[in-house]
């Protein structure tokens, strides 16, 4: 609504100028009325009315900002508008109004997408549940479920609310909630989280929490809460507001005192109009955002670039962010000298080739096709494993308790499948998340780019998380975290290590993306809850784009700062010239346009390529 209001201001000023110009020529500058020697032409009245309304609007905004402790350059804009009204310079007044409202509109263009609704997250919220009543299935709204109700969850369906399995055993994909890359087997008595997806077997569940208190719905609430309480951030131009305002008022005041003519004060104030300051940062930021787009990064707001340029802490989700959300074979460990590693993997993959389980498909994919042989007498035991005959051998693959009872004391901390051949334990195969090839380099470059702390925040198990972190080059590892705990980890980052940037891709990352100073989503797979709630979205499957985002942000802010300081310097020089009385208000406004053009030209330099140092390519 605020953005729309600013756009209408700009449109009204343009229309007022057009109407005023037409009336001036059509009526040959005839006065609508006069008071004494003062004449009031139609075009002047139109512009003055708009100017007064704009000044009042600005004063109200200034008063609101002062109450919140924020001081901007808008006070100079009000003084400049009022001054031109008092000295009757309509053209100077209109130019000030155009640049003032135009700068705001350009800034809004750069930040227009910052408050999108979280459509993807809300669309995926479970809405219908299969309630069991006297053995019959009744479809009901999720919000109508009560604690104690029994719900049937069919294969492939989402768990509608938090509950406890009372009948059936199945695997559940919790990756979008906890970050665990491997489906988790759930048996009667085990807890289920809303939002997780059932595997191949229907189960019955007793509701333990109402919809509003369940895990998935609480994630939606966390995102909304984080959006409702955005982090405070001071715009770059406002940092220069007080000194520039004081200097300009002193020059104008002294000019008035020395000359004894209030017009001299107005002339200085016209030159001191903060249009260059208002437009310098937005032009540079829009240019930077354009450069981001060229690098396949969508940035939703200008302040995101400011925060990225100053970021000191970077946090990463594991699954789908640092890793590719794909399992690869890590180790093949044999327990029988009759089999070597190659043969053991061959037998296991042959038995698993018809299974749709993620571990089975990953094992098959990681095995040479020539090593996968036909299987007969195939039998699958739900949530336990599979068995069959391969090359005359009876092979069982799956959980240790299924494959080789009595070997339960074997301590394997990684994701693993166990293998027995002809009833004898033969060994096991461990799998791990496949690291993105660019992840270690990305972490190394971030340190060169000035990152003081880099951490991993994941819901996966400690041992798995630590292995991935070590490979990526991250020492600060936080594992087995729920979404609320991720948010707390971000909040706990000390002030001197802020701003905080977090990168993630799952539903469980959405709240932390909004809670961080900057949230970056890996959105290559399309619109997700993460990309909707993030400040920036990487549109290709390449995490090194985080380095590009930081480099472009640093370059953009460097250009923006130079632009603002140049604008201030030039304006103060012109103010000092106006101090002498040689620049009438109209020509002061024209000079303002020249300064604006210089400002815009400098701001466009943000589209140029950042240096290798900003990209983190140079050794420190």
XYZ file of C-alpha atoms in Angstrom:
620
model
C 0.000 0.000 0.000
C 2.857 2.388 0.819
C 4.533 1.620 -2.524
C 1.272 2.275 -4.382
C 0.869 5.592 -2.546
C 4.346 6.706 -3.630
C 3.678 5.731 -7.252
C 0.495 7.770 -7.245
C 2.404 10.760 -5.889
C 4.798 10.574 -8.829
C 1.925 10.196 -11.324
C 0.025 13.124 -9.766
C 3.111 15.370 -9.982
C 3.606 14.485 -13.653
C -0.067 15.083 -14.441
C -0.021 18.367 -12.524
C 2.999 19.498 -14.523
C 1.327 18.551 -17.818
C -1.952 20.287 -16.881
C -0.040 23.327 -15.643
C 1.975 23.519 -18.859
C -1.150 23.224 -21.017
C -2.997 25.861 -18.994
C -0.001 28.192 -19.130
C 0.083 28.177 -22.926
C -3.669 27.854 -23.458
C -4.487 30.747 -21.142
C -1.295 32.669 -21.978
C -0.328 32.721 -18.293
C -3.521 34.567 -17.318
C -4.105 34.869 -13.600
C -7.024 33.104 -12.026
C -7.156 35.849 -9.399
C -4.870 38.437 -7.797
C -4.311 39.935 -4.362
C -2.814 43.401 -4.577
C 0.264 43.191 -6.753
C 0.468 39.400 -6.424
C -0.751 37.440 -9.445
C -1.877 33.778 -9.236
C -1.687 32.079 -12.679
C -3.590 28.802 -13.125
C -0.481 26.704 -13.683
C 1.160 28.148 -10.551
C -1.899 27.406 -8.416
C -1.989 23.790 -9.639
C 1.690 23.201 -8.893
C 1.491 25.038 -5.551
C -1.458 22.944 -4.386
C 0.418 19.755 -5.256
C 3.572 21.116 -3.625
C 1.737 21.980 -0.400
C 0.080 18.555 -0.274
C 3.412 16.835 -0.895
C 5.086 18.937 1.789
C 2.370 18.053 4.303
C 2.665 14.367 3.396
C 6.431 14.511 3.818
C 6.108 16.301 7.150
C 3.813 13.550 8.427
C 6.340 10.903 7.314
C 9.185 12.876 8.896
C 7.270 13.141 12.168
C 6.634 9.377 12.140
C 10.311 8.686 11.410
C 11.436 10.987 14.212
C 9.242 9.097 16.659
C 11.039 5.877 15.675
C 14.465 7.503 15.942
C 15.138 7.717 12.197
C 16.356 10.935 10.609
C 16.353 11.307 6.826
C 17.062 13.971 4.221
C 13.361 14.584 3.566
C 13.336 17.731 5.729
C 15.483 19.458 3.083
C 12.969 18.472 0.426
C 10.164 20.113 2.445
C 12.208 23.275 2.962
C 13.093 23.397 -0.738
C 9.441 23.001 -1.811
C 8.180 25.615 0.653
C 10.986 28.015 -0.350
C 10.128 27.826 -4.064
C 6.438 28.368 -3.249
C 7.261 31.468 -1.212
C 9.469 33.009 -3.911
C 7.006 32.006 -6.642
C 9.381 29.923 -8.775
C 6.944 27.345 -10.128
C 9.351 25.645 -12.523
C 11.937 25.071 -9.788
C 9.184 23.812 -7.480
C 7.887 21.312 -10.048
C 11.360 19.976 -10.831
C 11.982 19.368 -7.136
C 8.659 17.530 -6.837
C 9.418 15.356 -9.889
C 12.838 14.310 -8.655
C 11.626 13.802 -5.098
C 8.689 11.543 -5.981
C 10.590 9.964 -8.874
C 13.408 8.912 -6.552
C 10.903 7.312 -4.184
C 9.196 5.494 -7.071
C 12.513 4.173 -8.363
C 13.372 2.956 -4.875
C 10.000 1.219 -4.620
C 10.604 -0.452 -7.971
C 13.751 -1.982 -6.481
C 11.912 -3.256 -3.416
C 8.497 -4.034 -4.894
C 8.634 -7.809 -4.484
C 9.788 -7.878 -0.870
C 6.370 -8.646 0.660
C 5.009 -11.476 -1.502
C 2.655 -13.905 0.187
C 4.047 -17.331 0.836
C 1.868 -19.001 -1.777
C 3.974 -22.132 -2.169
C 4.108 -22.852 1.546
C 0.418 -22.209 2.041
C -0.538 -24.265 -1.012
C 1.292 -27.282 0.400
C -0.336 -27.058 3.827
C -2.405 -30.232 4.426
C -6.103 -29.367 4.217
C -7.985 -32.685 3.966
C -7.583 -35.782 6.146
C -8.978 -39.332 5.930
C -10.644 -39.753 9.302
C -11.560 -43.291 10.364
C -14.992 -43.592 11.973
C -16.198 -47.108 12.791
C -13.825 -48.511 10.190
C -15.105 -46.207 7.456
C -13.097 -43.407 5.802
C -14.572 -39.910 6.048
C -12.871 -36.943 4.424
C -12.728 -34.005 6.846
C -10.952 -30.675 6.986
C -7.622 -30.854 8.796
C -8.695 -27.988 11.058
C -11.635 -30.122 12.236
C -9.447 -32.968 13.513
C -9.349 -33.338 17.273
C -6.816 -34.944 19.570
C -7.642 -38.662 19.814
C -9.111 -39.015 16.310
C -7.789 -41.842 14.122
C -6.568 -40.949 10.642
C -5.619 -43.172 7.698
C -2.534 -42.002 5.804
C -2.324 -43.577 2.370
C 0.914 -44.128 0.405
C 2.267 -40.843 -0.980
C 0.039 -38.713 1.234
C 1.159 -35.976 3.604
C 0.685 -36.437 7.312
C -2.074 -33.880 8.055
C -1.318 -33.198 11.736
C 1.112 -34.436 14.351
C 0.258 -37.887 15.627
C 1.318 -41.393 16.667
C 1.164 -44.556 14.560
C -1.268 -47.113 15.940
C -1.241 -49.575 13.043
C 1.169 -50.290 10.199
C 4.836 -49.722 9.428
C 6.131 -47.470 6.652
C 8.939 -45.116 5.730
C 8.334 -41.360 5.823
C 10.132 -38.622 3.933
C 10.854 -35.854 6.439
C 13.484 -34.057 4.326
C 11.445 -30.893 3.854
C 10.989 -30.618 7.628
C 14.185 -31.868 9.246
C 16.671 -31.959 6.382
C 17.207 -35.716 6.757
C 18.103 -36.968 3.291
C 16.991 -40.566 3.963
C 13.363 -41.608 4.637
C 12.784 -42.705 8.220
C 11.013 -45.962 9.087
C 8.132 -45.482 11.511
C 6.537 -48.289 13.509
C 3.487 -48.437 15.806
C 4.092 -46.107 18.732
C 6.395 -43.768 16.757
C 5.589 -40.070 16.397
C 4.749 -38.525 13.020
C 5.192 -34.869 12.082
C 2.659 -33.088 9.916
C 4.062 -32.330 6.476
C 6.113 -35.528 6.215
C 5.204 -37.798 3.282
C 4.232 -41.453 3.631
C 6.070 -44.098 1.609
C 4.557 -47.292 0.206
C 2.336 -48.636 3.008
C -0.875 -47.201 4.470
C -0.787 -46.581 8.220
C -3.273 -45.556 10.851
C -2.386 -42.672 13.147
C -3.874 -41.254 16.319
C -3.986 -37.454 16.372
C -1.855 -36.026 19.214
C -1.971 -32.321 18.286
C -4.565 -30.098 16.678
C -3.687 -28.573 13.293
C -2.768 -25.167 14.717
C -0.222 -26.780 17.063
C 1.297 -29.237 14.573
C 4.809 -29.016 13.103
C 4.064 -27.980 9.502
C 1.452 -25.432 10.483
C 3.829 -23.997 13.092
C 6.387 -23.473 10.302
C 3.826 -21.395 8.408
C 3.167 -19.400 11.575
C 6.889 -18.874 12.158
C 7.319 -17.472 8.649
C 4.404 -15.091 9.084
C 5.755 -13.983 12.466
C 9.208 -13.341 11.016
C 7.685 -11.284 8.188
C 5.624 -9.259 10.622
C 8.766 -8.292 12.563
C 11.383 -7.459 9.923
C 14.889 -6.609 11.069
C 15.601 -2.866 11.399
C 18.029 -1.521 8.876
C 19.091 2.073 8.213
C 19.127 3.055 4.547
C 22.478 4.185 3.241
C 21.383 7.699 2.213
C 19.961 8.328 5.678
C 23.402 7.878 7.244
C 24.451 11.109 5.564
C 21.169 12.897 6.318
C 22.030 14.812 9.487
C 25.455 16.207 8.450
C 24.219 17.131 4.959
C 21.078 18.785 6.358
C 23.037 20.774 8.962
C 25.658 21.945 6.414
C 22.984 22.986 3.906
C 20.933 24.888 6.493
C 24.038 26.678 7.768
C 25.022 27.780 4.235
C 21.453 28.930 3.486
C 21.051 30.657 6.832
C 24.348 32.537 6.538
C 23.475 33.540 2.956
C 20.172 35.004 4.204
C 21.847 36.772 7.128
C 24.638 38.277 5.014
C 22.407 39.395 2.123
C 19.352 40.262 4.206
C 17.262 38.685 1.441
C 15.145 35.592 2.098
C 15.323 34.769 -1.615
C 18.995 33.938 -1.162
C 18.038 31.294 1.417
C 15.487 29.836 -1.019
C 18.067 29.729 -3.799
C 20.467 27.768 -1.616
C 17.667 25.433 -0.497
C 16.666 24.701 -4.097
C 20.232 23.669 -4.814
C 20.288 21.714 -1.532
C 17.239 19.680 -2.508
C 18.169 16.090 -1.649
C 17.088 14.702 -5.050
C 20.603 13.446 -5.898
C 20.810 11.711 -2.530
C 17.359 10.243 -2.973
C 18.149 8.915 -6.430
C 21.844 7.955 -6.080
C 21.381 4.822 -3.982
C 18.256 3.527 -5.812
C 19.918 3.830 -9.240
C 23.012 1.977 -8.021
C 20.870 -0.642 -6.277
C 18.665 -1.227 -9.331
C 21.841 -1.561 -11.424
C 23.216 -4.040 -8.897
C 19.977 -6.019 -8.949
C 20.165 -6.081 -12.750
C 23.706 -7.420 -12.502
C 22.454 -10.054 -10.063
C 19.826 -11.158 -12.572
C 22.503 -11.558 -15.223
C 24.246 -13.937 -12.800
C 20.982 -15.908 -12.273
C 20.290 -14.401 -8.845
C 16.966 -12.709 -8.142
C 17.165 -10.085 -5.384
C 13.844 -8.854 -4.037
C 14.892 -5.581 -2.359
C 17.573 -2.914 -2.372
C 18.390 -3.216 1.352
C 19.271 -6.879 0.690
C 22.296 -5.684 -1.292
C 23.329 -3.383 1.558
C 23.172 -6.192 4.094
C 24.929 -8.711 1.851
C 27.797 -6.285 1.323
C 28.338 -6.018 5.096
C 27.542 -9.640 6.039
C 29.898 -11.231 8.557
C 28.146 -14.535 9.320
C 26.999 -17.103 6.760
C 24.867 -20.118 7.645
C 24.005 -23.039 5.374
C 21.449 -25.812 5.419
C 22.955 -29.194 4.523
C 20.594 -31.306 2.417
C 19.996 -29.808 -1.013
C 22.200 -26.817 -0.239
C 25.746 -27.920 0.529
C 24.859 -31.373 -0.797
C 22.895 -32.442 -3.867
C 20.214 -34.334 -1.897
C 21.507 -37.510 -3.522
C 23.164 -40.472 -1.796
C 26.396 -41.988 -3.077
C 28.293 -45.066 -1.910
C 30.855 -44.142 0.723
C 32.354 -47.466 1.893
C 31.948 -51.143 1.084
C 33.007 -53.210 4.097
C 33.229 -57.012 3.766
C 33.013 -59.448 6.669
C 33.627 -62.594 4.685
C 36.832 -63.278 2.793
C 34.763 -65.138 0.236
C 33.602 -61.800 -1.181
C 35.554 -58.747 -2.250
C 34.066 -55.226 -2.195
C 33.137 -55.261 -5.865
C 31.241 -58.559 -5.602
C 29.454 -57.543 -2.403
C 28.196 -54.320 -4.009
C 27.191 -56.270 -7.112
C 25.073 -58.729 -5.117
C 23.426 -55.990 -3.057
C 22.606 -53.789 -6.059
C 21.211 -56.769 -7.977
C 18.717 -57.535 -5.218
C 17.814 -53.829 -4.770
C 17.311 -53.063 -8.472
C 13.501 -53.278 -8.345
C 13.041 -51.338 -5.103
C 11.857 -47.711 -5.182
C 13.412 -46.855 -1.795
C 15.854 -43.925 -2.009
C 18.729 -45.980 -0.553
C 18.098 -48.828 -2.982
C 17.888 -46.544 -6.010
C 21.033 -44.686 -4.924
C 22.946 -47.966 -4.526
C 21.834 -49.195 -7.927
C 22.728 -45.888 -9.540
C 26.209 -45.994 -7.995
C 26.892 -49.505 -9.320
C 28.208 -50.321 -12.766
C 25.368 -51.709 -14.931
C 27.527 -54.684 -15.931
C 27.670 -55.715 -12.247
C 23.876 -55.818 -11.822
C 22.590 -59.344 -12.498
C 19.074 -60.805 -12.769
C 17.308 -61.629 -9.508
C 14.723 -64.338 -8.884
C 12.435 -65.253 -5.992
C 12.433 -61.589 -4.993
C 10.656 -60.840 -1.748
C 10.335 -57.538 0.135
C 9.645 -57.259 3.853
C 8.133 -53.841 4.563
C 10.462 -51.451 6.380
C 13.027 -54.232 6.820
C 14.645 -55.102 3.487
C 14.608 -57.327 0.431
C 15.888 -60.792 -0.434
C 16.311 -62.849 -3.558
C 18.505 -65.261 -5.507
C 21.409 -63.899 -7.551
C 23.782 -66.218 -9.441
C 22.717 -69.163 -7.298
C 23.201 -67.307 -4.012
C 20.421 -66.220 -1.633
C 21.077 -62.574 -0.811
C 19.385 -60.460 1.833
C 19.836 -56.663 1.955
C 18.395 -54.221 4.483
C 18.406 -53.594 8.213
C 20.915 -55.444 10.365
C 18.166 -57.108 12.425
C 16.629 -58.442 9.214
C 19.831 -59.457 7.450
C 21.895 -60.920 10.286
C 20.214 -61.259 13.688
C 22.835 -61.457 16.393
C 25.108 -58.806 14.882
C 23.160 -55.906 16.415
C 26.215 -54.765 18.398
C 27.903 -53.686 15.162
C 28.273 -49.892 15.490
C 27.910 -48.078 12.161
C 27.075 -44.390 12.515
C 26.527 -43.651 8.815
C 23.508 -44.487 6.661
C 24.077 -48.148 5.773
C 22.568 -51.268 4.234
C 23.656 -54.696 5.486
C 24.171 -57.789 3.353
C 24.051 -61.527 4.041
C 24.726 -64.308 1.549
C 23.255 -67.786 2.052
C 22.369 -66.908 5.649
C 25.856 -65.651 6.540
C 26.636 -61.999 7.305
C 28.777 -60.705 4.427
C 29.287 -57.016 5.229
C 27.685 -53.635 4.782
C 27.649 -50.641 2.446
C 27.563 -47.084 3.776
C 26.134 -44.166 1.857
C 26.552 -40.430 2.264
C 25.100 -37.246 0.855
C 26.787 -36.260 -2.372
C 28.612 -33.005 -1.794
C 28.081 -30.305 -4.372
C 31.465 -30.073 -6.111
C 31.468 -26.290 -5.688
C 30.636 -26.270 -1.939
C 34.194 -26.409 -0.464
C 35.395 -23.703 -2.847
C 32.369 -21.563 -2.010
C 33.181 -21.711 1.715
C 36.843 -20.903 1.061
C 35.936 -17.919 -1.120
C 33.461 -16.591 1.456
C 36.293 -16.374 3.982
C 38.340 -14.419 1.449
C 35.349 -12.145 0.934
C 35.348 -11.233 4.621
C 33.133 -13.841 6.301
C 34.080 -14.068 9.981
C 31.892 -17.046 10.887
C 30.453 -19.826 8.701
C 28.135 -22.434 10.185
C 25.936 -25.338 9.168
C 22.378 -25.533 10.511
C 20.702 -28.873 9.785
C 18.075 -31.225 11.096
C 20.144 -34.262 10.103
C 22.006 -36.512 12.541
C 25.205 -35.306 14.189
C 27.572 -37.857 12.635
C 26.242 -37.261 9.116
C 26.307 -33.478 9.544
C 29.868 -33.460 10.855
C 31.144 -35.532 7.919
C 29.570 -33.172 5.398
C 30.802 -30.112 7.285
C 34.356 -31.433 7.406
C 34.326 -32.073 3.675
C 32.922 -28.588 3.008
C 35.422 -26.888 5.303
C 32.947 -25.792 7.999
C 33.873 -26.123 11.669
C 30.764 -24.613 13.307
C 28.160 -27.407 13.003
C 24.652 -27.362 14.565
C 22.779 -30.625 13.936
C 19.421 -32.251 14.760
C 17.706 -28.843 14.743
C 13.992 -28.181 14.300
C 12.937 -25.019 12.396
C 12.413 -23.083 15.639
C 15.898 -24.053 16.819
C 17.401 -22.805 13.562
C 15.746 -19.455 14.154
C 17.116 -19.351 17.692
C 20.614 -20.126 16.402
C 20.327 -17.109 14.085
C 19.028 -14.882 16.868
C 21.906 -15.938 19.108
C 24.525 -14.587 16.676
C 26.166 -11.634 18.499
C 25.738 -8.131 17.168
C 29.375 -7.764 16.114
C 28.989 -10.780 13.784
C 25.958 -9.408 11.959
C 24.405 -9.174 9.379
C 23.642 -12.908 9.133
C 23.056 -14.603 5.762
C 21.492 -18.067 5.583
C 21.149 -20.249 2.487
C 18.662 -23.125 2.271
C 16.169 -24.871 0.009
C 13.535 -26.734 2.014
C 10.224 -25.940 3.683
C 11.995 -26.226 7.020
C 14.328 -23.410 5.938
C 11.541 -20.896 5.254
C 11.263 -19.507 8.808
C 15.027 -19.125 9.239
C 15.318 -17.452 5.824
C 12.911 -14.764 6.962
C 14.455 -14.512 10.438
C 17.978 -13.935 9.096
C 19.142 -10.512 7.943
C 19.387 -12.014 4.448
C 17.799 -15.285 3.348
C 19.038 -16.902 0.127
C 17.041 -19.763 -1.380
C 18.291 -22.407 -3.790
C 15.291 -22.080 -6.087
C 16.487 -23.860 -9.226
C 13.690 -26.441 -8.913
C 10.972 -23.788 -9.055
C 8.850 -21.799 -6.625
C 9.125 -23.201 -3.138
C 8.294 -21.977 0.331
C 11.985 -21.225 0.762
C 12.185 -19.037 -2.349
C 8.969 -17.225 -1.470
C 10.232 -16.256 1.979
C 13.821 -15.496 0.938
C 15.349 -12.102 0.170
C 17.268 -13.545 -2.780
C 16.787 -16.642 -4.931
C 19.523 -18.500 -6.818
C 17.862 -19.680 -10.016
C 20.529 -22.208 -11.050
C 21.716 -25.296 -9.207
C 25.024 -23.724 -8.161
C 25.797 -22.700 -4.596
C 28.852 -20.683 -5.695
C 26.330 -18.054 -6.742
C 26.405 -17.026 -3.073
C 29.938 -15.772 -3.780
C 28.658 -13.888 -6.815
C 25.876 -12.332 -4.740
C 28.353 -11.100 -2.124
C 30.767 -9.777 -4.784
C 28.071 -7.888 -6.701
C 26.671 -6.478 -3.451
C 30.068 -5.203 -2.318
C 30.701 -3.674 -5.749
C 27.227 -2.110 -5.840
C 27.568 -0.535 -2.402
C 31.028 0.763 -3.244
C 29.586 2.461 -6.330
C 26.557 3.693 -4.353
C 28.717 5.223 -1.622
C 30.948 6.946 -4.164
C 27.810 8.147 -5.947
C 26.224 9.582 -2.798
C 29.431 11.247 -1.607
C 30.038 12.701 -5.072
C 26.480 14.050 -5.144
C 26.929 15.609 -1.710
C 30.252 17.157 -2.677
C 28.932 18.637 -5.929
C 25.762 19.933 -4.274
C 27.695 21.636 -1.464
C 29.966 23.312 -4.043
C 26.889 24.582 -5.910
C 25.383 25.714 -2.594
C 28.474 27.809 -1.928
C 28.137 29.358 -5.381
C 24.429 30.010 -4.743
C 25.529 31.630 -1.478
C 26.860 34.542 -3.578
C 23.509 35.086 -5.271
C 24.666 34.341 -8.819
C 22.382 31.320 -9.239
C 18.612 32.088 -9.414
C 16.267 29.414 -8.067
C 15.275 28.207 -11.542
C 18.877 27.750 -12.653
C 19.573 26.125 -9.322
C 16.899 23.586 -10.196
C 18.495 23.114 -13.635
C 21.865 22.515 -11.978
C 20.107 19.985 -9.770
C 19.109 18.165 -12.952
C 22.761 18.161 -14.063
C 23.793 16.724 -10.700
C 21.014 14.137 -11.062
C 22.374 13.089 -14.455
C 25.872 12.748 -12.993
C 24.398 10.737 -10.139
C 22.506 8.419 -12.491
C 25.568 7.901 -14.695
C 27.714 6.990 -11.699
C 25.007 4.697 -10.319
C 24.908 2.735 -13.579
C 28.539 1.756 -12.996
C 27.161 -0.812 -10.530
C 26.414 -2.952 -13.612
C 30.128 -3.303 -14.338
C 32.011 -6.433 -13.300
C 33.250 -6.593 -9.670
C 36.950 -7.099 -9.016
C 38.514 -10.534 -8.464
C 39.067 -9.555 -4.836
C 35.338 -8.864 -4.384
C 34.620 -12.264 -5.969
C 36.969 -13.875 -3.412
C 39.289 -15.100 -6.160
C 42.421 -13.388 -4.835
C 44.433 -14.796 -1.947
C 44.427 -12.535 1.102
